[in-house]
Short mmCIF file of C-alpha atoms in Angstrom, two decimals:
data_model
loop_
_atom_site.label_atom_id
_atom_site.label_comp_id
_atom_site.label_asym_id
_atom_site.label_seq_id
_atom_site.Cartn_x
_atom_site.Cartn_y
_atom_site.Cartn_z
CA MET C 1 -24.55 80.00 7.69
CA THR C 2 -23.53 79.34 11.31
CA ALA C 3 -26.86 77.70 12.10
CA THR C 4 -26.45 75.36 9.12
CA LEU C 5 -22.96 74.34 10.28
CA ILE C 6 -24.27 73.69 13.78
CA TRP C 7 -27.08 71.48 12.42
CA ILE C 8 -24.63 69.59 10.21
CA LEU C 9 -22.31 69.10 13.18
CA VAL C 10 -25.22 67.91 15.36
CA ALA C 11 -26.32 65.49 12.61
CA LEU C 12 -22.78 64.10 12.29
CA VAL C 13 -22.53 63.65 16.07
CA VAL C 14 -25.91 61.85 16.16
CA ILE C 15 -24.89 59.59 13.26
CA GLY C 16 -21.56 58.90 14.95
CA LEU C 17 -23.27 58.03 18.22
CA TYR C 18 -25.70 55.73 16.41
CA LEU C 19 -22.87 53.95 14.57
CA SER C 20 -20.91 53.65 17.81
CA TRP C 21 -23.96 52.17 19.57
CA THR C 22 -24.45 49.71 16.69
CA ALA C 23 -20.79 48.67 16.80
CA GLY C 24 -21.07 48.15 20.55
CA ARG C 25 -24.20 46.07 20.09
CA LEU C 26 -22.44 43.94 17.50
CA ASP C 27 -19.49 43.52 19.84
CA ARG C 28 -21.81 42.38 22.64
CA LEU C 29 -23.44 39.89 20.26
CA HIS C 30 -20.04 38.47 19.35
CA ALA C 31 -19.20 38.15 23.05
CA ARG C 32 -22.54 36.39 23.57
CA ILE C 33 -21.70 33.99 20.74
CA ASP C 34 -18.34 33.22 22.33
CA ALA C 35 -19.96 32.54 25.70
CA ALA C 36 -22.69 30.40 24.13
CA ARG C 37 -20.11 28.43 22.14
CA ALA C 38 -18.08 27.79 25.29
CA ALA C 39 -21.24 26.55 27.05
CA LEU C 40 -22.10 24.35 24.07
CA ASP C 41 -18.58 22.91 23.98
CA ALA C 42 -18.79 22.18 27.71
CA GLN C 43 -22.13 20.38 27.33
CA LEU C 44 -20.90 18.37 24.35
CA LEU C 45 -17.77 17.37 26.25
CA ARG C 46 -19.83 16.43 29.29
CA ARG C 47 -22.16 14.28 27.19
CA ALA C 48 -19.25 12.51 25.48
CA SER C 49 -17.44 11.99 28.80
CA VAL C 50 -20.49 10.53 30.51
CA ALA C 51 -21.20 8.28 27.52
CA GLN C 52 -17.58 7.12 27.44
CA GLU C 53 -17.60 6.47 31.18
CA LEU C 54 -20.81 4.48 30.89
CA ALA C 55 -19.41 2.49 27.97
CA THR C 56 -16.34 1.47 29.99
CA SER C 57 -18.24 0.72 33.20
CA GLY C 58 -19.22 -2.81 32.18
CA VAL C 59 -22.92 -2.13 32.70
CA LEU C 60 -23.79 -2.33 29.00
CA ASP C 61 -23.48 -5.39 26.83
CA PRO C 62 -20.15 -5.57 24.89
CA ALA C 63 -21.57 -4.57 21.49
CA ALA C 64 -23.37 -1.52 22.91
CA SER C 65 -20.26 -0.60 24.90
CA ILE C 66 -18.07 -0.67 21.79
CA VAL C 67 -20.53 1.38 19.71
CA LEU C 68 -20.97 3.96 22.45
CA TYR C 69 -17.27 4.15 23.34
CA GLU C 70 -16.14 4.63 19.74
CA ALA C 71 -18.75 7.32 19.06
CA ALA C 72 -17.93 9.17 22.29
CA HIS C 73 -14.20 8.92 21.66
CA ALA C 74 -14.62 10.22 18.10
CA ALA C 75 -16.73 13.13 19.37
CA ARG C 76 -14.10 14.08 21.95
CA GLN C 77 -11.20 13.84 19.47
CA ALA C 78 -12.88 15.42 16.42
CA GLU C 79 -11.28 18.37 14.69
CA GLU C 80 -13.35 21.54 14.54
CA ASP C 81 -14.44 21.03 10.93
CA GLN C 82 -15.64 17.46 11.69
CA ARG C 83 -17.16 18.17 15.09
CA GLU C 84 -20.78 18.48 13.96
CA VAL C 85 -20.63 15.10 12.20
CA ALA C 86 -18.95 13.37 15.15
CA GLU C 87 -21.46 14.80 17.64
CA SER C 88 -24.35 13.72 15.39
CA GLU C 89 -22.90 10.22 15.27
CA LEU C 90 -22.74 10.18 19.07
CA SER C 91 -26.41 11.17 19.20
CA GLN C 92 -27.24 8.34 16.81
CA ALA C 93 -25.20 5.87 18.87
CA LEU C 94 -26.97 6.96 22.05
CA ARG C 95 -30.35 6.48 20.37
CA ALA C 96 -29.29 3.05 19.09
CA VAL C 97 -27.98 1.87 22.47
CA PHE C 98 -30.89 3.28 24.47
CA ALA C 99 -33.66 2.63 21.95
CA ASP C 100 -35.27 0.23 24.38
CA ALA C 101 -36.39 1.40 27.82
CA ARG C 102 -35.26 -1.96 29.22
CA GLN C 103 -31.66 -1.00 28.49
CA VAL C 104 -32.06 2.09 30.66
CA GLU C 105 -33.60 -0.04 33.42
CA GLU C 106 -30.65 -2.44 33.25
CA VAL C 107 -28.24 0.47 33.62
CA ARG C 108 -30.23 1.85 36.56
CA GLY C 109 -30.27 -1.56 38.23
CA ALA C 110 -26.47 -1.94 38.14
CA PRO C 111 -24.35 -0.65 41.04
CA GLY C 112 -23.80 3.05 40.42
CA GLY C 113 -26.09 2.85 37.41
CA GLU C 114 -28.76 5.16 38.80
CA GLU C 115 -26.22 7.99 39.03
CA ALA C 116 -24.79 7.23 35.58
CA ALA C 117 -28.25 7.16 33.99
CA ARG C 118 -29.17 10.43 35.69
CA GLU C 119 -25.96 12.13 34.51
CA LEU C 120 -26.46 10.89 30.96
CA SER C 121 -30.11 12.01 30.97
CA GLU C 122 -29.10 15.50 32.11
CA ALA C 123 -26.32 15.68 29.54
CA VAL C 124 -28.50 14.68 26.60
CA ARG C 125 -31.19 17.18 27.67
CA ARG C 126 -28.75 20.08 28.01
CA VAL C 127 -27.04 19.72 24.63
CA PRO C 128 -30.09 20.81 22.55
CA MET C 129 -30.65 23.81 24.85
CA ALA C 130 -27.02 24.91 24.62
CA ARG C 131 -27.06 24.49 20.84
CA ARG C 132 -30.28 26.51 20.59
CA PHE C 133 -28.79 29.36 22.67
CA HIS C 134 -25.69 29.38 20.49
CA ASN C 135 -27.62 29.35 17.22
CA ASP C 136 -29.98 32.09 18.47
CA ALA C 137 -26.99 34.33 19.23
CA VAL C 138 -25.48 33.53 15.82
CA GLY C 139 -28.77 34.39 14.11
CA ALA C 140 -29.01 37.75 15.89
CA ALA C 141 -25.44 38.64 14.95
CA ARG C 142 -25.96 37.58 11.34
CA ARG C 143 -29.11 39.70 11.02
CA LEU C 144 -27.27 42.74 12.36
CA ARG C 145 -24.22 42.13 10.16
CA GLU C 146 -26.41 42.00 7.05
CA HIS C 147 -27.49 45.63 7.49
CA ARG C 148 -25.96 48.03 4.99
CA LYS C 149 -24.70 50.42 7.66
CA VAL C 150 -22.69 47.61 9.28
CA ARG C 151 -21.14 46.59 5.96
CA TRP C 152 -20.52 50.10 4.63
CA PHE C 153 -18.87 51.37 7.79
CA ARG C 154 -17.24 48.00 8.53
CA LEU C 155 -18.58 47.97 12.06
CA ALA C 156 -17.86 44.25 12.47
CA GLY C 157 -14.15 44.90 12.17
CA HIS C 158 -12.17 41.74 11.48
CA ALA C 159 -14.46 39.41 13.40
CA PRO C 160 -15.22 36.23 11.46
CA PHE C 161 -18.75 35.73 10.20
CA PRO C 162 -20.57 33.71 12.87
CA MET C 163 -21.47 30.13 11.98
CA SER C 164 -24.24 28.12 13.55
CA PHE C 165 -23.65 24.64 14.96
CA GLU C 166 -25.84 22.14 13.12
CA MET C 167 -26.02 18.62 14.44
CA ASP C 168 -28.44 15.83 15.22
CA ASP C 169 -29.13 16.38 18.91
CA GLU C 170 -32.30 14.34 19.33
CA PRO C 171 -31.96 12.55 22.69
CA PRO C 172 -32.89 8.90 23.20
CA GLN C 173 -36.55 8.85 24.17
CA ALA C 174 -35.97 6.19 26.84
CA LEU C 175 -33.57 8.50 28.69
CA VAL C 176 -35.72 11.61 28.40
CA ASP C 177 -38.95 9.89 29.49
CA ARG C 178 -37.37 8.60 32.71
CA THR C 179 -36.18 11.96 34.08
#
């Protein structure tokens, strides 16, 4: 009888340790999502700021400046539920403005244009990476949260279900090819 109670107690302790480890892992994944989202937000803000700065610099023709400025401004001012759409529209505006490699060369030829083109190239290359890191963390957390043990024992607590960030982040080929 005593041996059975000891084995039951050992089994309960092992199960408790396993559930505690799983809850800790889920907590670390949520922290990773928060860090990745902050990095993604920073890269999106940087891209919009550089695009807005370039649009107001007078280097681009007036039509391209207006298109780029409005898209960048909308991306910076978008509410959270409209952010993916606004960022996708900025990507489309960047592709439209820099569809031709000659446009990039004109920007580079202007005073201060080399630096602006370099900053924009870096920004448009970093956004897809930051979005991929964020969505990878979200995917890992979702897979863990779908396990029965996590749902039955409510190991996620009151944390909201993680959502991926889906947007059109294809950079303009003329900017990427020149880096």
